Amino acid sequence: MTVVPPAPPHPVEPGLLSRALEVAGRLANDAADVITATAGRGAHPETRANPFDWVTDTDHTLERHTRRVLAKEFPGIPVIAEEFGAEAHPPGAEYRWLVDPVDGTANYVAGIPWCAYSLALMDSAGPVVGVVADPYRGQIYAAARGRGIRANGAPVRLDPHAGVAGGIVCAELTRAGPWPGMGEFITAAAQAHTGVRVLGSAALAVAQVALGHAVAAVLDSYREWDVAGSIALALESGAVILDRHGRRRSLPADGMLVATPAAAADVLSWWQGGG
């Protein structure tokens, strides 16, 4: 597969970029403190129609706090979030915020140390700024268009030559369980000496590619607020983002593959073959 270079990103006013990055980072730090203080210790889950689809007081608290801060700092930019939906979209609004206060809520409720807070500022071309708080590792991952990715302030860039052999691919279940062909996908990966991990947070799955810990992440379905922050990281790290047909998209409509350039073709073929 020949990877087509991405289109030049839309320019963003530098002052807005810097301010959005600073505010988003502050909110991510707030969220990390709350999550680590409460996870598995007195969380009050409320189940939805699916008993495994949790929502907690922490989800509500963090989303409300995020909305309050963003409304004050960026009036007129709508916020779209998991728990309380979307604000009215002002006519002609150029930007929108996407937030998932706790991605991996079932892990959070159980006290399993694998969940995240995700926040991104979006325009028509995709993420402008993205942050992901990884509370249990004490890490804040942040990226802004054209400015690269940082983990706790230290620059990060993936190895474009990292291939599938000996690597890790992150995958996630759909809301209904394994996606069609997931078993065949795992078998193909194993035959290529590649490990597959299903850990329960779409945001952190994609972030692992951006950070160079995994060579790919496959999400057969997802909600945009789950991954918008980590997609910003992936784009700035040099990862390839493809839909299931192999086309470059920043937020594909029907599942996504995020991979190192060297791993993208192999993992895409497993995904397409499995499906």
Tab-separated table of C-alpha atoms in Angstrom:
chain	number	residue	atom	x	y	z
A	1	MET	CA	0.000	0.000	0.000
A	2	THR	CA	1.267	3.445	-0.880
A	3	VAL	CA	0.467	5.945	1.821
A	4	VAL	CA	-0.756	9.178	0.262
A	5	PRO	CA	0.571	12.280	2.044
A	6	PRO	CA	-2.134	14.116	3.974
A	7	ALA	CA	-3.564	17.387	2.704
A	8	PRO	CA	-2.021	20.511	4.232
A	9	PRO	CA	-3.812	21.309	7.502
A	10	HIS	CA	-6.033	24.336	7.799
A	11	PRO	CA	-4.182	27.238	9.437
A	12	VAL	CA	-5.310	28.183	12.928
A	13	GLU	CA	-4.719	31.525	14.591
A	14	PRO	CA	-1.640	30.975	16.819
A	15	GLY	CA	-3.145	32.750	19.811
A	16	LEU	CA	-6.205	30.496	19.765
A	17	LEU	CA	-3.993	27.425	19.406
A	18	SER	CA	-1.859	28.367	22.404
A	19	ARG	CA	-4.791	29.305	24.605
A	20	ALA	CA	-6.755	26.167	23.705
A	21	LEU	CA	-3.722	24.011	24.477
A	22	GLU	CA	-3.204	25.696	27.847
A	23	VAL	CA	-6.858	25.438	28.925
A	24	ALA	CA	-7.181	21.853	27.692
A	25	GLY	CA	-4.045	20.875	29.579
A	26	ARG	CA	-5.377	22.458	32.752
A	27	LEU	CA	-8.654	20.563	32.416
A	28	ALA	CA	-6.774	17.307	31.815
A	29	ASN	CA	-4.764	17.819	35.000
A	30	ASP	CA	-7.971	18.509	36.943
A	31	ALA	CA	-9.519	15.327	35.561
A	32	ALA	CA	-6.469	13.210	36.383
A	33	ASP	CA	-6.600	14.371	40.007
A	34	VAL	CA	-10.301	13.526	40.318
A	35	ILE	CA	-9.997	10.127	38.643
A	36	THR	CA	-7.054	8.959	40.733
A	37	ALA	CA	-8.737	10.182	43.921
A	38	THR	CA	-11.968	8.279	43.306
A	39	ALA	CA	-11.360	5.270	41.053
A	40	GLY	CA	-12.578	2.046	42.626
A	41	ARG	CA	-13.093	3.852	45.938
A	42	GLY	CA	-16.633	5.027	46.407
A	43	ALA	CA	-17.598	5.616	42.773
A	44	HIS	CA	-21.369	5.575	42.368
A	45	PRO	CA	-22.183	3.856	39.079
A	46	GLU	CA	-25.551	4.043	37.389
A	47	THR	CA	-26.160	1.535	34.630
A	48	ARG	CA	-27.945	2.360	31.406
A	49	ALA	CA	-29.901	-0.105	29.243
A	50	ASN	CA	-26.780	-2.277	29.078
A	51	PRO	CA	-25.727	-3.246	32.652
A	52	PHE	CA	-22.075	-3.081	31.538
A	53	ASP	CA	-22.424	0.440	30.098
A	54	TRP	CA	-21.562	2.443	33.180
A	55	VAL	CA	-21.991	6.113	33.971
A	56	THR	CA	-20.706	7.520	37.274
A	57	ASP	CA	-20.857	10.626	39.396
A	58	THR	CA	-17.322	11.308	38.225
A	59	ASP	CA	-18.406	11.359	34.567
A	60	HIS	CA	-21.043	13.958	35.442
A	61	THR	CA	-18.737	16.034	37.653
A	62	LEU	CA	-15.907	16.198	35.127
A	63	GLU	CA	-18.186	16.934	32.199
A	64	ARG	CA	-19.922	19.772	34.049
A	65	HIS	CA	-16.565	21.219	35.119
A	66	THR	CA	-15.247	20.997	31.550
A	67	ARG	CA	-18.344	22.696	30.162
A	68	ARG	CA	-18.155	25.509	32.714
A	69	VAL	CA	-14.505	26.263	31.988
A	70	LEU	CA	-14.873	26.070	28.210
A	71	ALA	CA	-17.988	28.269	28.232
A	72	LYS	CA	-16.050	30.929	30.146
A	73	GLU	CA	-12.821	30.703	28.156
A	74	PHE	CA	-14.277	30.088	24.684
A	75	PRO	CA	-17.815	31.489	24.549
A	76	GLY	CA	-19.636	30.576	21.367
A	77	ILE	CA	-17.737	27.340	20.713
A	78	PRO	CA	-20.163	24.437	21.254
A	79	VAL	CA	-19.269	21.444	23.431
A	80	ILE	CA	-20.209	17.889	22.461
A	81	ALA	CA	-19.782	15.316	25.210
A	82	GLU	CA	-20.817	11.814	26.180
A	83	GLU	CA	-23.096	12.361	29.153
A	84	PHE	CA	-25.036	15.553	28.405
A	85	GLY	CA	-24.949	15.555	24.621
A	86	ALA	CA	-24.385	18.550	22.375
A	87	GLU	CA	-24.971	22.211	22.979
A	88	ALA	CA	-26.883	24.137	20.346
A	89	HIS	CA	-24.498	24.668	17.436
A	90	PRO	CA	-24.329	28.396	16.647
A	91	PRO	CA	-24.812	29.087	12.922
A	92	GLY	CA	-21.453	29.282	11.211
A	93	ALA	CA	-19.463	28.057	14.237
A	94	GLU	CA	-16.002	27.191	12.973
A	95	TYR	CA	-14.932	25.049	15.943
A	96	ARG	CA	-16.374	22.568	18.416
A	97	TRP	CA	-15.075	20.855	21.538
A	98	LEU	CA	-15.382	17.087	22.032
A	99	VAL	CA	-14.963	15.632	25.523
A	100	ASP	CA	-15.178	12.210	27.113
A	101	PRO	CA	-14.804	12.700	30.881
A	102	VAL	CA	-13.946	9.059	31.630
A	103	ASP	CA	-13.123	6.779	28.704
A	104	GLY	CA	-12.941	3.247	30.061
A	105	THR	CA	-15.574	3.733	32.749
A	106	ALA	CA	-15.979	0.005	33.468
A	107	ASN	CA	-12.254	-0.165	34.251
A	108	TYR	CA	-12.563	2.945	36.428
A	109	VAL	CA	-15.453	1.467	38.422
A	110	ALA	CA	-13.547	-1.792	38.940
A	111	GLY	CA	-10.340	-0.015	39.928
A	112	ILE	CA	-8.455	-1.376	36.909
A	113	PRO	CA	-5.773	1.212	36.075
A	114	TRP	CA	-6.658	1.839	32.426
A	115	CYS	CA	-8.959	4.781	31.733
A	116	ALA	CA	-8.566	8.312	30.429
A	117	TYR	CA	-9.963	11.817	30.109
A	118	SER	CA	-10.079	13.031	26.503
A	119	LEU	CA	-10.646	16.555	25.162
A	120	ALA	CA	-10.186	18.005	21.679
A	121	LEU	CA	-10.869	21.216	19.818
A	122	MET	CA	-12.047	20.384	16.294
A	123	ASP	CA	-12.555	22.231	13.024
A	124	SER	CA	-13.724	20.972	9.641
A	125	ALA	CA	-10.320	19.379	8.954
A	126	GLY	CA	-10.139	17.436	12.224
A	127	PRO	CA	-8.430	17.958	15.591
A	128	VAL	CA	-6.823	21.332	16.234
A	129	VAL	CA	-5.782	20.630	19.828
A	130	GLY	CA	-6.053	17.373	21.762
A	131	VAL	CA	-5.225	16.248	25.275
A	132	VAL	CA	-5.500	12.855	26.930
A	133	ALA	CA	-4.988	12.406	30.662
A	134	ASP	CA	-3.584	8.991	31.602
A	135	PRO	CA	-4.130	9.279	35.357
A	136	TYR	CA	-2.651	6.000	36.577
A	137	ARG	CA	0.649	6.659	34.803
A	138	GLY	CA	0.681	10.300	35.882
A	139	GLN	CA	0.871	11.422	32.265
A	140	ILE	CA	-0.769	14.212	30.289
A	141	TYR	CA	-0.415	13.767	26.530
A	142	ALA	CA	-0.991	16.920	24.478
A	143	ALA	CA	-0.808	17.921	20.828
A	144	ALA	CA	-1.600	20.972	18.719
A	145	ARG	CA	-1.752	21.183	14.955
A	146	GLY	CA	1.716	21.699	13.549
A	147	ARG	CA	3.353	21.700	16.993
A	148	GLY	CA	3.895	17.997	17.609
A	149	ILE	CA	3.006	15.826	20.583
A	150	ARG	CA	4.311	15.954	24.148
A	151	ALA	CA	4.025	13.635	27.121
A	152	ASN	CA	4.322	15.637	30.348
A	153	GLY	CA	6.088	18.291	28.304
A	154	ALA	CA	8.635	15.980	26.646
A	155	PRO	CA	8.484	15.741	22.826
A	156	VAL	CA	7.408	12.367	21.385
A	157	ARG	CA	7.507	10.969	17.863
A	158	LEU	CA	6.853	7.408	16.773
A	159	ASP	CA	9.270	5.287	14.743
A	160	PRO	CA	7.833	5.229	11.198
A	161	HIS	CA	9.758	2.033	10.451
A	162	ALA	CA	8.224	0.000	13.290
A	163	GLY	CA	6.457	-2.940	11.636
A	164	VAL	CA	4.102	-5.618	12.865
A	165	ALA	CA	6.599	-8.393	13.668
A	166	GLY	CA	7.130	-8.394	17.426
A	167	GLY	CA	4.786	-5.448	17.853
A	168	ILE	CA	1.532	-4.848	19.696
A	169	VAL	CA	-1.804	-3.960	18.089
A	170	CYS	CA	-4.513	-2.505	20.301
A	171	ALA	CA	-8.120	-3.356	19.496
A	172	GLU	CA	-11.422	-2.686	21.189
A	173	LEU	CA	-14.723	-4.520	21.287
A	174	THR	CA	-17.822	-2.872	19.882
A	175	ARG	CA	-20.741	-2.053	22.164
A	176	ALA	CA	-22.282	-5.356	21.031
A	177	GLY	CA	-19.121	-7.403	21.654
A	178	PRO	CA	-16.505	-8.730	19.191
A	179	TRP	CA	-16.795	-7.254	15.711
A	180	PRO	CA	-17.387	-9.556	12.731
A	181	GLY	CA	-14.092	-11.132	11.789
A	182	MET	CA	-12.310	-10.180	15.007
A	183	GLY	CA	-11.270	-13.787	15.611
A	184	GLU	CA	-9.739	-14.032	12.155
A	185	PHE	CA	-8.011	-10.685	12.709
A	186	ILE	CA	-6.378	-11.949	15.915
A	187	THR	CA	-5.331	-15.168	14.181
A	188	ALA	CA	-3.730	-13.248	11.299
A	189	ALA	CA	-1.864	-11.061	13.780
A	190	ALA	CA	-0.607	-14.086	15.705
A	191	GLN	CA	0.651	-15.669	12.483
A	192	ALA	CA	2.631	-12.481	11.848
A	193	HIS	CA	4.097	-12.685	15.388
A	194	THR	CA	2.075	-9.684	16.524
A	195	GLY	CA	0.255	-9.415	19.835
A	196	VAL	CA	-3.310	-8.078	20.099
A	197	ARG	CA	-4.480	-6.367	23.286
A	198	VAL	CA	-8.070	-5.452	24.190
A	199	LEU	CA	-7.826	-3.204	27.253
A	200	GLY	CA	-11.046	-1.201	27.416
A	201	SER	CA	-10.252	2.416	26.472
A	202	ALA	CA	-10.402	3.626	22.880
A	203	ALA	CA	-8.603	6.856	23.779
A	204	LEU	CA	-5.653	5.031	25.324
A	205	ALA	CA	-5.589	2.436	22.524
A	206	VAL	CA	-4.982	5.139	19.926
A	207	ALA	CA	-2.605	7.009	22.228
A	208	GLN	CA	-0.359	3.937	22.462
A	209	VAL	CA	0.371	4.236	18.752
A	210	ALA	CA	1.171	7.933	19.005
A	211	LEU	CA	3.499	7.232	21.932
A	212	GLY	CA	5.306	4.420	20.129
A	213	HIS	CA	4.134	1.648	22.474
A	214	ALA	CA	1.970	-0.086	19.851
A	215	VAL	CA	2.301	-0.281	16.080
A	216	ALA	CA	-1.436	-0.004	15.420
A	217	ALA	CA	-4.891	0.372	16.923
A	218	VAL	CA	-8.102	-0.868	15.296
A	219	LEU	CA	-11.514	0.454	16.278
A	220	ASP	CA	-14.216	-1.260	14.250
A	221	SER	CA	-16.663	1.296	15.644
A	222	TYR	CA	-16.294	4.256	17.970
A	223	ARG	CA	-17.817	7.520	19.119
A	224	GLU	CA	-15.943	10.639	18.115
A	225	TRP	CA	-15.625	12.070	21.636
A	226	ASP	CA	-13.873	8.859	22.737
A	227	VAL	CA	-10.961	9.336	20.379
A	228	ALA	CA	-10.766	12.965	19.219
A	229	GLY	CA	-8.070	13.869	21.741
A	230	SER	CA	-5.913	10.864	20.926
A	231	ILE	CA	-6.384	11.356	17.176
A	232	ALA	CA	-4.750	14.762	17.616
A	233	LEU	CA	-1.824	12.958	19.232
A	234	ALA	CA	-1.640	10.378	16.450
A	235	LEU	CA	-1.699	12.940	13.657
A	236	GLU	CA	1.086	14.977	15.229
A	237	SER	CA	3.191	11.896	15.954
A	238	GLY	CA	3.282	10.879	12.292
A	239	ALA	CA	0.833	7.969	12.484
A	240	VAL	CA	-1.356	6.978	9.546
A	241	ILE	CA	-5.135	7.128	10.069
A	242	LEU	CA	-7.249	5.123	7.627
A	243	ASP	CA	-10.831	4.032	7.199
A	244	ARG	CA	-11.637	0.376	6.508
A	245	HIS	CA	-11.153	0.978	2.766
A	246	GLY	CA	-7.634	2.311	3.232
A	247	ARG	CA	-8.489	5.974	2.696
A	248	ARG	CA	-6.922	8.676	4.833
A	249	ARG	CA	-9.439	10.301	7.166
A	250	SER	CA	-8.953	12.181	10.422
A	251	LEU	CA	-12.193	10.743	11.861
A	252	PRO	CA	-13.461	7.980	9.549
A	253	ALA	CA	-17.210	7.451	9.651
A	254	ASP	CA	-17.132	3.655	9.899
A	255	GLY	CA	-14.276	2.412	12.050
A	256	MET	CA	-10.612	3.403	11.961
A	257	LEU	CA	-7.085	2.100	11.800
A	258	VAL	CA	-4.284	4.128	13.387
A	259	ALA	CA	-0.821	2.756	12.630
A	260	THR	CA	2.819	3.439	12.018
A	261	PRO	CA	3.492	3.899	8.301
A	262	ALA	CA	5.355	0.588	8.183
A	263	ALA	CA	2.568	-1.394	9.878
A	264	ALA	CA	-0.470	0.164	8.202
A	265	ALA	CA	-0.711	-2.097	5.132
A	266	ASP	CA	-0.409	-5.354	7.076
A	267	VAL	CA	-2.915	-4.434	9.758
A	268	LEU	CA	-5.355	-3.041	7.185
A	269	SER	CA	-5.234	-6.342	5.277
A	270	TRP	CA	-6.025	-8.310	8.460
A	271	TRP	CA	-8.914	-5.975	9.246
A	272	GLN	CA	-10.337	-6.148	5.734
A	273	GLY	CA	-9.800	-9.892	5.498
A	274	GLY	CA	-11.355	-10.552	8.877
A	275	GLY	CA	-14.426	-8.487	8.085
